[in-house]
Short mmCIF file of N, CA and C and ligand atoms in Angstrom, two decimals:
data_model
loop_
_atom_site.label_atom_id
_atom_site.label_comp_id
_atom_site.label_asym_id
_atom_site.label_seq_id
_atom_site.Cartn_x
_atom_site.Cartn_y
_atom_site.Cartn_z
N MET R 557 -1.91 -22.81 17.16
CA MET R 557 -0.99 -21.65 17.03
C MET R 557 -1.76 -20.42 16.52
N LYS R 558 -2.59 -20.66 15.48
CA LYS R 558 -3.32 -19.54 14.91
C LYS R 558 -4.34 -18.99 15.93
N LYS R 559 -5.03 -19.95 16.59
CA LYS R 559 -6.03 -19.54 17.56
C LYS R 559 -5.36 -18.82 18.73
N GLY R 560 -4.22 -19.37 19.17
CA GLY R 560 -3.49 -18.77 20.27
C GLY R 560 -3.09 -17.35 19.93
N LEU R 561 -2.58 -17.17 18.71
CA LEU R 561 -2.14 -15.83 18.29
C LEU R 561 -3.33 -14.88 18.29
N ALA R 562 -4.46 -15.35 17.72
CA ALA R 562 -5.63 -14.49 17.61
C ALA R 562 -6.11 -14.07 19.01
N LEU R 563 -6.12 -15.01 19.94
CA LEU R 563 -6.58 -14.69 21.28
C LEU R 563 -5.63 -13.72 21.97
N TRP R 564 -4.34 -13.97 21.76
CA TRP R 564 -3.35 -13.10 22.37
C TRP R 564 -3.50 -11.67 21.83
N LEU R 565 -3.70 -11.57 20.50
CA LEU R 565 -3.83 -10.24 19.89
C LEU R 565 -5.10 -9.55 20.38
N LEU R 566 -6.15 -10.35 20.57
CA LEU R 566 -7.42 -9.80 21.05
C LEU R 566 -7.22 -9.19 22.43
N ALA R 567 -6.50 -9.92 23.28
CA ALA R 567 -6.24 -9.42 24.64
C ALA R 567 -5.41 -8.15 24.55
N PHE R 568 -4.42 -8.17 23.66
CA PHE R 568 -3.53 -7.03 23.51
C PHE R 568 -4.32 -5.81 23.02
N ALA R 569 -5.19 -6.06 22.02
CA ALA R 569 -6.01 -4.97 21.47
C ALA R 569 -6.88 -4.38 22.55
N GLY R 570 -7.38 -5.23 23.45
CA GLY R 570 -8.21 -4.76 24.55
C GLY R 570 -7.44 -3.79 25.41
N VAL R 571 -6.20 -4.10 25.71
CA VAL R 571 -5.36 -3.23 26.53
C VAL R 571 -5.15 -1.90 25.82
N LEU R 572 -4.83 -1.97 24.52
CA LEU R 572 -4.59 -0.75 23.75
C LEU R 572 -5.85 0.11 23.72
N PHE R 573 -6.98 -0.56 23.49
CA PHE R 573 -8.24 0.17 23.38
C PHE R 573 -8.55 0.87 24.69
N ALA R 574 -8.36 0.13 25.80
CA ALA R 574 -8.66 0.69 27.11
C ALA R 574 -7.77 1.92 27.35
N SER R 575 -6.46 1.81 26.99
CA SER R 575 -5.59 2.94 27.28
C SER R 575 -5.87 4.12 26.36
N SER R 576 -6.29 3.84 25.11
CA SER R 576 -6.53 4.96 24.20
C SER R 576 -7.86 5.63 24.54
N ALA R 577 -8.71 4.94 25.30
CA ALA R 577 -10.01 5.52 25.63
C ALA R 577 -9.92 6.45 26.85
N THR R 578 -8.71 6.61 27.40
CA THR R 578 -8.61 7.38 28.64
C THR R 578 -8.39 8.87 28.40
N GLY R 579 -8.62 9.37 27.23
CA GLY R 579 -8.54 10.81 27.07
C GLY R 579 -7.75 11.30 25.88
N THR R 580 -7.32 10.42 25.01
CA THR R 580 -6.57 10.87 23.82
C THR R 580 -7.41 11.84 23.00
N ILE R 581 -8.67 11.54 22.85
CA ILE R 581 -9.52 12.38 22.00
C ILE R 581 -9.69 13.77 22.62
N ALA R 582 -9.98 13.79 23.94
CA ALA R 582 -10.14 15.08 24.62
C ALA R 582 -8.84 15.87 24.60
N ALA R 583 -7.71 15.16 24.68
CA ALA R 583 -6.44 15.85 24.73
C ALA R 583 -6.06 16.48 23.40
N ASN R 584 -6.66 16.00 22.32
CA ASN R 584 -6.26 16.48 21.00
C ASN R 584 -7.50 16.72 20.13
N PRO R 585 -8.34 17.68 20.52
CA PRO R 585 -9.60 17.87 19.82
C PRO R 585 -9.42 18.35 18.39
N ALA R 586 -8.26 18.94 18.07
CA ALA R 586 -8.08 19.51 16.74
C ALA R 586 -7.44 18.53 15.77
N ALA R 587 -7.30 17.24 16.18
CA ALA R 587 -6.67 16.27 15.28
C ALA R 587 -7.44 16.21 13.96
N PRO R 588 -6.74 16.28 12.82
CA PRO R 588 -7.44 16.23 11.54
C PRO R 588 -8.02 14.86 11.30
N PRO R 589 -9.09 14.75 10.51
CA PRO R 589 -9.62 13.43 10.21
C PRO R 589 -8.58 12.62 9.42
N ALA R 590 -8.60 11.31 9.61
CA ALA R 590 -7.65 10.46 8.88
C ALA R 590 -7.89 10.65 7.38
N THR R 591 -6.81 10.65 6.61
CA THR R 591 -6.94 10.81 5.16
C THR R 591 -7.63 9.57 4.60
N ALA R 592 -8.56 9.80 3.66
CA ALA R 592 -9.24 8.66 3.04
C ALA R 592 -8.24 7.85 2.23
N PRO R 593 -8.39 6.53 2.23
CA PRO R 593 -7.46 5.73 1.40
C PRO R 593 -7.63 6.08 -0.07
N GLU R 594 -6.55 5.93 -0.83
CA GLU R 594 -6.60 6.13 -2.26
C GLU R 594 -7.36 4.97 -2.91
N GLY R 595 -8.09 5.26 -3.98
CA GLY R 595 -8.68 4.20 -4.78
C GLY R 595 -10.07 3.76 -4.35
N ASP R 596 -10.49 2.65 -4.93
CA ASP R 596 -11.81 2.08 -4.71
C ASP R 596 -11.97 1.65 -3.23
N PRO R 597 -12.99 2.17 -2.53
CA PRO R 597 -13.18 1.79 -1.12
C PRO R 597 -13.31 0.27 -0.95
N GLU R 598 -13.77 -0.42 -1.97
CA GLU R 598 -13.89 -1.88 -1.86
C GLU R 598 -12.52 -2.56 -1.79
N ASN R 599 -11.49 -1.91 -2.32
CA ASN R 599 -10.14 -2.46 -2.18
C ASN R 599 -9.69 -2.37 -0.74
N HIS R 600 -10.01 -1.26 -0.10
CA HIS R 600 -9.69 -1.09 1.30
C HIS R 600 -10.43 -2.14 2.14
N GLU R 601 -11.70 -2.34 1.83
CA GLU R 601 -12.49 -3.38 2.54
C GLU R 601 -11.85 -4.75 2.38
N ALA R 602 -11.43 -5.06 1.15
CA ALA R 602 -10.82 -6.38 0.88
C ALA R 602 -9.53 -6.53 1.67
N MET R 603 -8.74 -5.46 1.74
CA MET R 603 -7.48 -5.50 2.51
C MET R 603 -7.79 -5.80 3.98
N LEU R 604 -8.83 -5.11 4.52
CA LEU R 604 -9.16 -5.35 5.92
C LEU R 604 -9.60 -6.80 6.13
N ALA R 605 -10.42 -7.31 5.19
CA ALA R 605 -10.91 -8.66 5.33
C ALA R 605 -9.76 -9.68 5.26
N VAL R 606 -8.80 -9.45 4.37
CA VAL R 606 -7.73 -10.43 4.17
C VAL R 606 -6.62 -10.29 5.19
N CYS R 607 -6.28 -9.05 5.55
CA CYS R 607 -5.04 -8.83 6.33
C CYS R 607 -5.25 -8.64 7.82
N THR R 608 -6.46 -8.50 8.30
CA THR R 608 -6.57 -8.15 9.72
C THR R 608 -7.24 -9.24 10.56
N SER R 609 -7.25 -10.48 10.05
CA SER R 609 -7.83 -11.54 10.88
C SER R 609 -6.86 -12.03 11.94
N CYS R 610 -5.54 -11.87 11.72
CA CYS R 610 -4.54 -12.36 12.69
C CYS R 610 -3.93 -11.22 13.50
N HIS R 611 -3.79 -10.06 12.89
CA HIS R 611 -3.22 -8.89 13.58
C HIS R 611 -3.87 -7.66 12.99
N GLY R 612 -3.69 -6.51 13.63
CA GLY R 612 -4.31 -5.29 13.14
C GLY R 612 -3.57 -4.71 11.94
N ALA R 613 -4.23 -3.73 11.26
CA ALA R 613 -3.61 -3.07 10.11
C ALA R 613 -2.42 -2.23 10.55
N ALA R 614 -2.36 -1.88 11.83
CA ALA R 614 -1.22 -1.09 12.31
C ALA R 614 0.11 -1.83 12.11
N MET R 615 0.02 -3.13 11.96
CA MET R 615 1.21 -3.95 11.72
C MET R 615 1.93 -3.53 10.44
N PHE R 616 1.18 -2.98 9.47
CA PHE R 616 1.81 -2.68 8.17
C PHE R 616 1.43 -1.31 7.58
N SER R 617 0.42 -0.63 8.15
CA SER R 617 -0.11 0.55 7.46
C SER R 617 0.73 1.81 7.63
N ALA R 618 1.68 1.81 8.55
CA ALA R 618 2.46 3.03 8.80
C ALA R 618 3.76 3.06 8.03
N GLU R 619 4.10 1.97 7.34
CA GLU R 619 5.44 1.90 6.75
C GLU R 619 5.39 1.46 5.28
N PRO R 620 5.29 2.41 4.34
CA PRO R 620 5.32 2.04 2.93
C PRO R 620 6.63 1.32 2.58
N ARG R 621 6.55 0.36 1.68
CA ARG R 621 7.73 -0.42 1.28
C ARG R 621 7.74 -0.58 -0.24
N GLY R 622 8.88 -1.00 -0.75
CA GLY R 622 8.96 -1.31 -2.19
C GLY R 622 8.15 -2.57 -2.49
N TRP R 623 7.78 -2.74 -3.75
CA TRP R 623 6.87 -3.84 -4.12
C TRP R 623 7.48 -5.21 -3.85
N ALA R 624 8.81 -5.36 -4.08
CA ALA R 624 9.43 -6.67 -3.85
C ALA R 624 9.29 -7.05 -2.37
N ARG R 625 9.39 -6.09 -1.50
CA ARG R 625 9.25 -6.40 -0.07
C ARG R 625 7.81 -6.77 0.26
N TRP R 626 6.84 -6.11 -0.38
CA TRP R 626 5.45 -6.50 -0.10
C TRP R 626 5.17 -7.91 -0.61
N THR R 627 5.70 -8.26 -1.78
CA THR R 627 5.39 -9.61 -2.27
C THR R 627 6.02 -10.65 -1.34
N ASP R 628 7.17 -10.36 -0.73
CA ASP R 628 7.73 -11.26 0.26
C ASP R 628 6.79 -11.39 1.46
N VAL R 629 6.24 -10.25 1.90
CA VAL R 629 5.30 -10.29 3.04
C VAL R 629 4.08 -11.14 2.68
N PHE R 630 3.52 -10.91 1.49
CA PHE R 630 2.32 -11.66 1.10
C PHE R 630 2.62 -13.17 1.09
N ALA R 631 3.80 -13.53 0.58
CA ALA R 631 4.17 -14.96 0.55
C ALA R 631 4.28 -15.52 1.97
N ARG R 632 4.89 -14.73 2.85
CA ARG R 632 5.05 -15.20 4.24
C ARG R 632 3.70 -15.33 4.93
N MET R 633 2.80 -14.35 4.71
CA MET R 633 1.48 -14.40 5.34
C MET R 633 0.68 -15.60 4.82
N THR R 634 0.90 -15.92 3.54
CA THR R 634 0.22 -17.10 2.97
C THR R 634 0.71 -18.36 3.71
N ARG R 635 2.01 -18.42 3.99
CA ARG R 635 2.52 -19.57 4.74
C ARG R 635 1.95 -19.61 6.17
N HIS R 636 1.63 -18.43 6.71
CA HIS R 636 1.02 -18.38 8.06
C HIS R 636 -0.45 -18.82 8.01
N GLY R 637 -1.02 -18.96 6.79
CA GLY R 637 -2.41 -19.41 6.69
C GLY R 637 -3.36 -18.36 6.15
N MET R 638 -2.84 -17.25 5.63
CA MET R 638 -3.70 -16.22 5.06
C MET R 638 -4.51 -16.78 3.89
N GLU R 639 -5.79 -16.43 3.84
CA GLU R 639 -6.63 -16.92 2.75
C GLU R 639 -7.28 -15.76 2.01
N ALA R 640 -7.37 -15.89 0.68
CA ALA R 640 -8.02 -14.85 -0.13
C ALA R 640 -8.43 -15.47 -1.45
N ASN R 641 -9.61 -15.05 -1.98
CA ASN R 641 -9.97 -15.51 -3.31
C ASN R 641 -9.34 -14.57 -4.35
N GLN R 642 -9.50 -14.92 -5.63
CA GLN R 642 -8.80 -14.14 -6.68
C GLN R 642 -9.23 -12.68 -6.67
N ASP R 643 -10.50 -12.42 -6.50
CA ASP R 643 -10.97 -11.03 -6.49
C ASP R 643 -10.32 -10.26 -5.34
N GLN R 644 -10.26 -10.90 -4.17
CA GLN R 644 -9.63 -10.25 -3.01
C GLN R 644 -8.14 -10.00 -3.27
N ILE R 645 -7.46 -10.99 -3.85
CA ILE R 645 -6.02 -10.81 -4.14
C ILE R 645 -5.82 -9.60 -5.05
N ASP R 646 -6.63 -9.53 -6.13
CA ASP R 646 -6.51 -8.39 -7.05
C ASP R 646 -6.72 -7.07 -6.31
N ARG R 647 -7.72 -7.05 -5.43
CA ARG R 647 -8.03 -5.81 -4.72
C ARG R 647 -6.94 -5.45 -3.71
N VAL R 648 -6.41 -6.47 -3.03
CA VAL R 648 -5.36 -6.21 -2.04
C VAL R 648 -4.09 -5.70 -2.74
N VAL R 649 -3.75 -6.31 -3.87
CA VAL R 649 -2.59 -5.87 -4.64
C VAL R 649 -2.78 -4.40 -5.06
N THR R 650 -3.96 -4.08 -5.58
CA THR R 650 -4.22 -2.71 -5.99
C THR R 650 -4.14 -1.75 -4.79
N TYR R 651 -4.74 -2.18 -3.68
CA TYR R 651 -4.73 -1.35 -2.47
C TYR R 651 -3.29 -1.03 -2.05
N PHE R 652 -2.45 -2.06 -2.01
CA PHE R 652 -1.07 -1.84 -1.58
C PHE R 652 -0.30 -0.95 -2.57
N LEU R 653 -0.52 -1.17 -3.86
CA LEU R 653 0.19 -0.34 -4.84
C LEU R 653 -0.27 1.12 -4.79
N GLU R 654 -1.55 1.33 -4.48
CA GLU R 654 -2.06 2.71 -4.46
C GLU R 654 -1.79 3.43 -3.15
N ASN R 655 -1.60 2.66 -2.08
CA ASN R 655 -1.54 3.29 -0.75
C ASN R 655 -0.26 3.08 0.03
N LEU R 656 0.45 1.98 -0.22
CA LEU R 656 1.53 1.64 0.70
C LEU R 656 2.84 1.26 -0.01
N THR R 657 2.89 1.50 -1.32
CA THR R 657 4.07 1.09 -2.07
C THR R 657 4.91 2.27 -2.54
N VAL R 658 6.21 2.19 -2.24
CA VAL R 658 7.15 3.19 -2.72
C VAL R 658 7.59 2.79 -4.14
N VAL R 659 7.42 3.71 -5.10
CA VAL R 659 7.90 3.40 -6.46
C VAL R 659 8.97 4.41 -6.86
N ASN R 660 9.82 3.99 -7.79
CA ASN R 660 10.79 4.90 -8.37
C ASN R 660 10.46 5.07 -9.84
N VAL R 661 10.12 6.28 -10.23
CA VAL R 661 9.67 6.57 -11.58
C VAL R 661 10.75 6.14 -12.61
N ASN R 662 12.01 6.18 -12.19
CA ASN R 662 13.11 5.84 -13.11
C ASN R 662 13.51 4.37 -13.10
N ASN R 663 12.93 3.57 -12.20
CA ASN R 663 13.32 2.16 -12.10
C ASN R 663 12.17 1.15 -12.03
N SER R 664 11.07 1.51 -11.40
CA SER R 664 10.00 0.52 -11.17
C SER R 664 9.40 0.03 -12.48
N SER R 665 8.81 -1.16 -12.44
CA SER R 665 8.22 -1.74 -13.66
C SER R 665 7.01 -0.91 -14.12
N ALA R 666 6.69 -1.04 -15.41
CA ALA R 666 5.54 -0.31 -15.97
C ALA R 666 4.24 -0.72 -15.23
N ASP R 667 4.11 -2.00 -14.88
CA ASP R 667 2.90 -2.46 -14.20
C ASP R 667 2.73 -1.79 -12.83
N GLU R 668 3.84 -1.76 -12.07
CA GLU R 668 3.78 -1.10 -10.78
C GLU R 668 3.43 0.37 -10.92
N LEU R 669 4.11 1.03 -11.89
CA LEU R 669 3.89 2.46 -12.07
C LEU R 669 2.45 2.75 -12.49
N SER R 670 1.92 1.88 -13.32
CA SER R 670 0.56 2.10 -13.81
C SER R 670 -0.41 2.24 -12.64
N VAL R 671 -0.33 1.31 -11.69
CA VAL R 671 -1.28 1.34 -10.56
C VAL R 671 -0.87 2.41 -9.55
N ALA R 672 0.42 2.47 -9.21
CA ALA R 672 0.86 3.39 -8.17
C ALA R 672 0.67 4.86 -8.59
N LEU R 673 0.84 5.13 -9.88
CA LEU R 673 0.69 6.52 -10.35
C LEU R 673 -0.69 6.77 -10.94
N GLY R 674 -1.54 5.73 -10.95
CA GLY R 674 -2.89 5.91 -11.44
C GLY R 674 -2.98 6.32 -12.91
N VAL R 675 -2.12 5.69 -13.73
CA VAL R 675 -2.13 6.02 -15.18
C VAL R 675 -2.47 4.76 -16.00
N ASP R 676 -3.00 5.00 -17.21
CA ASP R 676 -3.30 3.86 -18.10
C ASP R 676 -1.98 3.23 -18.56
N GLU R 677 -2.09 1.97 -19.05
CA GLU R 677 -0.87 1.27 -19.47
C GLU R 677 -0.08 1.99 -20.56
N PRO R 678 -0.73 2.58 -21.59
CA PRO R 678 0.07 3.30 -22.59
C PRO R 678 0.90 4.43 -21.96
N VAL R 679 0.35 5.04 -20.91
CA VAL R 679 1.08 6.14 -20.26
C VAL R 679 2.28 5.60 -19.47
N SER R 680 2.08 4.49 -18.73
CA SER R 680 3.23 3.95 -17.99
C SER R 680 4.28 3.43 -18.98
N ALA R 681 3.84 2.89 -20.13
CA ALA R 681 4.79 2.46 -21.15
C ALA R 681 5.57 3.67 -21.70
N ALA R 682 4.88 4.78 -21.89
CA ALA R 682 5.54 5.99 -22.38
C ALA R 682 6.54 6.53 -21.36
N ILE R 683 6.20 6.40 -20.09
CA ILE R 683 7.14 6.82 -19.03
C ILE R 683 8.42 6.00 -19.11
N VAL R 684 8.26 4.69 -19.33
CA VAL R 684 9.41 3.80 -19.42
C VAL R 684 10.30 4.16 -20.63
N VAL R 685 9.65 4.46 -21.77
CA VAL R 685 10.41 4.86 -22.97
C VAL R 685 11.16 6.16 -22.69
N ARG R 686 10.44 7.11 -22.13
CA ARG R 686 11.04 8.43 -21.89
C ARG R 686 12.25 8.33 -20.92
N ARG R 687 12.15 7.52 -19.86
CA ARG R 687 13.23 7.49 -18.86
C ARG R 687 14.49 6.83 -19.39
N LYS R 688 14.35 6.02 -20.47
CA LYS R 688 15.53 5.42 -21.08
C LYS R 688 16.41 6.51 -21.70
N HIS R 689 15.76 7.53 -22.24
CA HIS R 689 16.50 8.62 -22.89
C HIS R 689 16.92 9.68 -21.90
N ARG R 690 15.99 9.99 -20.99
CA ARG R 690 16.24 11.07 -20.05
C ARG R 690 15.45 10.77 -18.78
N LYS R 691 16.16 10.72 -17.67
CA LYS R 691 15.49 10.37 -16.41
C LYS R 691 14.57 11.50 -15.96
N PHE R 692 13.55 11.11 -15.22
CA PHE R 692 12.70 12.14 -14.59
C PHE R 692 13.45 12.66 -13.37
N THR R 693 13.32 13.95 -13.12
CA THR R 693 14.07 14.51 -12.00
C THR R 693 13.21 14.82 -10.79
N ASP R 694 11.96 15.21 -11.01
CA ASP R 694 11.14 15.57 -9.85
C ASP R 694 9.64 15.44 -10.14
N LEU R 695 8.85 15.71 -9.10
CA LEU R 695 7.40 15.56 -9.20
C LEU R 695 6.78 16.49 -10.25
N ALA R 696 7.31 17.71 -10.35
CA ALA R 696 6.74 18.66 -11.31
C ALA R 696 6.87 18.11 -12.74
N GLU R 697 8.03 17.50 -13.00
CA GLU R 697 8.26 16.94 -14.33
C GLU R 697 7.30 15.77 -14.61
N LEU R 698 7.12 14.93 -13.60
CA LEU R 698 6.18 13.82 -13.73
C LEU R 698 4.76 14.33 -13.92
N ALA R 699 4.39 15.31 -13.11
CA ALA R 699 3.01 15.85 -13.16
C ALA R 699 2.69 16.45 -14.52
N ALA R 700 3.72 16.97 -15.21
CA ALA R 700 3.51 17.61 -16.51
C ALA R 700 3.51 16.60 -17.66
N PHE R 701 3.85 15.35 -17.37
CA PHE R 701 3.93 14.34 -18.44
C PHE R 701 2.52 14.02 -18.94
N PRO R 702 2.33 13.90 -20.28
CA PRO R 702 0.98 13.66 -20.82
C PRO R 702 0.33 12.41 -20.24
N GLY R 703 -0.89 12.55 -19.75
CA GLY R 703 -1.63 11.42 -19.20
C GLY R 703 -1.51 11.28 -17.71
N VAL R 704 -0.63 12.04 -17.07
CA VAL R 704 -0.46 11.97 -15.60
C VAL R 704 -1.39 12.96 -14.93
N ASP R 705 -2.09 12.49 -13.89
CA ASP R 705 -3.00 13.34 -13.12
C ASP R 705 -2.19 14.05 -12.03
N ALA R 706 -1.98 15.36 -12.22
CA ALA R 706 -1.11 16.12 -11.31
C ALA R 706 -1.60 16.07 -9.87
N ALA R 707 -2.90 16.16 -9.66
CA ALA R 707 -3.44 16.17 -8.29
C ALA R 707 -3.21 14.81 -7.63
N LEU R 708 -3.42 13.75 -8.43
CA LEU R 708 -3.25 12.40 -7.87
C LEU R 708 -1.79 12.16 -7.46
N VAL R 709 -0.83 12.48 -8.33
CA VAL R 709 0.56 12.23 -7.96
C VAL R 709 1.00 13.14 -6.81
N ALA R 710 0.37 14.32 -6.71
CA ALA R 710 0.69 15.19 -5.57
C ALA R 710 0.25 14.54 -4.27
N ARG R 711 -0.95 13.91 -4.28
CA ARG R 711 -1.43 13.23 -3.06
C ARG R 711 -0.53 12.07 -2.69
N ARG R 712 0.04 11.39 -3.69
CA ARG R 712 0.85 10.21 -3.42
C ARG R 712 2.36 10.52 -3.39
N ALA R 713 2.69 11.80 -3.37
CA ALA R 713 4.08 12.23 -3.55
C ALA R 713 5.07 11.58 -2.57
N ALA R 714 4.63 11.33 -1.35
CA ALA R 714 5.54 10.79 -0.34
C ALA R 714 6.04 9.40 -0.72
N ARG R 715 5.35 8.74 -1.65
CA ARG R 715 5.76 7.36 -2.02
C ARG R 715 6.39 7.31 -3.42
N ILE R 716 6.61 8.49 -4.01
CA ILE R 716 7.15 8.52 -5.38
C ILE R 716 8.58 9.05 -5.35
N ARG R 717 9.50 8.21 -5.80
CA ARG R 717 10.93 8.59 -5.80
C ARG R 717 11.43 8.78 -7.24
N PHE R 718 12.56 9.44 -7.34
CA PHE R 718 13.16 9.70 -8.68
C PHE R 718 14.63 9.28 -8.69
C1 HEC Y 1913 -3.22 -16.11 9.00
C2 HEC Y 1913 -2.75 -15.05 9.84
C3 HEC Y 1913 -2.22 -13.79 9.16
C4 HEC Y 1913 -2.82 -13.04 8.18
C5 HEC Y 1913 -4.20 -13.25 7.55
C6 HEC Y 1913 -1.92 -11.95 7.89
N1 HEC Y 1913 -0.82 -12.02 8.69
FE1 HEC Y 1913 0.73 -10.71 8.79
N2 HEC Y 1913 1.56 -11.74 10.31
C7 HEC Y 1913 1.12 -12.95 10.78
C8 HEC Y 1913 2.06 -13.47 11.76
C9 HEC Y 1913 1.95 -14.81 12.50
C10 HEC Y 1913 3.10 -12.53 11.87
C11 HEC Y 1913 4.36 -12.57 12.75
C12 HEC Y 1913 5.43 -13.45 12.10
C13 HEC Y 1913 6.06 -12.84 10.86
O1 HEC Y 1913 6.53 -11.69 10.92
O2 HEC Y 1913 6.10 -13.52 9.81
C14 HEC Y 1913 2.74 -11.44 10.95
C15 HEC Y 1913 3.50 -10.31 10.78
C16 HEC Y 1913 3.27 -9.35 9.81
C17 HEC Y 1913 4.14 -8.23 9.56
C18 HEC Y 1913 5.38 -7.84 10.37
C19 HEC Y 1913 6.59 -8.52 9.79
C20 HEC Y 1913 7.20 -7.70 8.66
O3 HEC Y 1913 7.51 -8.30 7.61
O4 HEC Y 1913 7.36 -6.49 8.80
C21 HEC Y 1913 3.59 -7.55 8.51
C22 HEC Y 1913 4.14 -6.29 7.84
C23 HEC Y 1913 2.40 -8.26 8.12
N3 HEC Y 1913 2.22 -9.34 8.92
C24 HEC Y 1913 1.58 -7.87 7.07
C25 HEC Y 1913 0.42 -8.56 6.67
C26 HEC Y 1913 -0.37 -8.19 5.52
C27 HEC Y 1913 -0.09 -7.03 4.59
C28 HEC Y 1913 -1.41 -9.06 5.46
C29 HEC Y 1913 -2.47 -9.14 4.39
C30 HEC Y 1913 -2.00 -9.17 3.00
C31 HEC Y 1913 -1.27 -9.98 6.58
N4 HEC Y 1913 -0.13 -9.63 7.27
C32 HEC Y 1913 -2.13 -11.01 6.89
C33 HEC Y 1913 -0.05 -13.58 10.43
C34 HEC Y 1913 -0.96 -13.15 9.48
#
């Protein structure tokens, strides 16, 4: 089953590659370069190594999801036979939290916020204390919070909810 799937995907990728090679680049010379992934490039490498042996990254890279949904996906992929050592798991988790996870500043756990917002644990703990008294309303308010990197949260703004 696994081998069959891999072969089928390989054939499919061949078709996609052939069709994309027929002039997409010439037709759109001004396309901006792809945005670099957030975080340690080795996390991105680990994600590619762990997640793209059965299907391409296009299967999941275009659609950010909440963390509970990603953990369901990881569990299902493990049942499909996905393999990873502890270092790779840590890196994949970090990669998904930094690049593909939607968080809510007023609801998500401190652990999720720490990685997704790129803040130290005392800062994510302070965010949790603060939101109990008064919810955060927008990105500007988050960016002004002590310990938050305004440029970083601006880059990740599309995945940050209030
Ligand atoms: C051992 C093979 C294998 C590996 C490795 C693998 N997948 Fe999958 N994946 C599958 C199969 C088979 C399906 C189709 C069946 C399904 O949806 O469960 C699939 C489907 C999916 C889907 C579409 C279904 C959905 O829930 O939207 C997503 C997303 C996905 N994989 C993400 C991942 C991610 C993220 C990783 C790495 C953490 C990964 N996969 C690694 C085999 C694999």
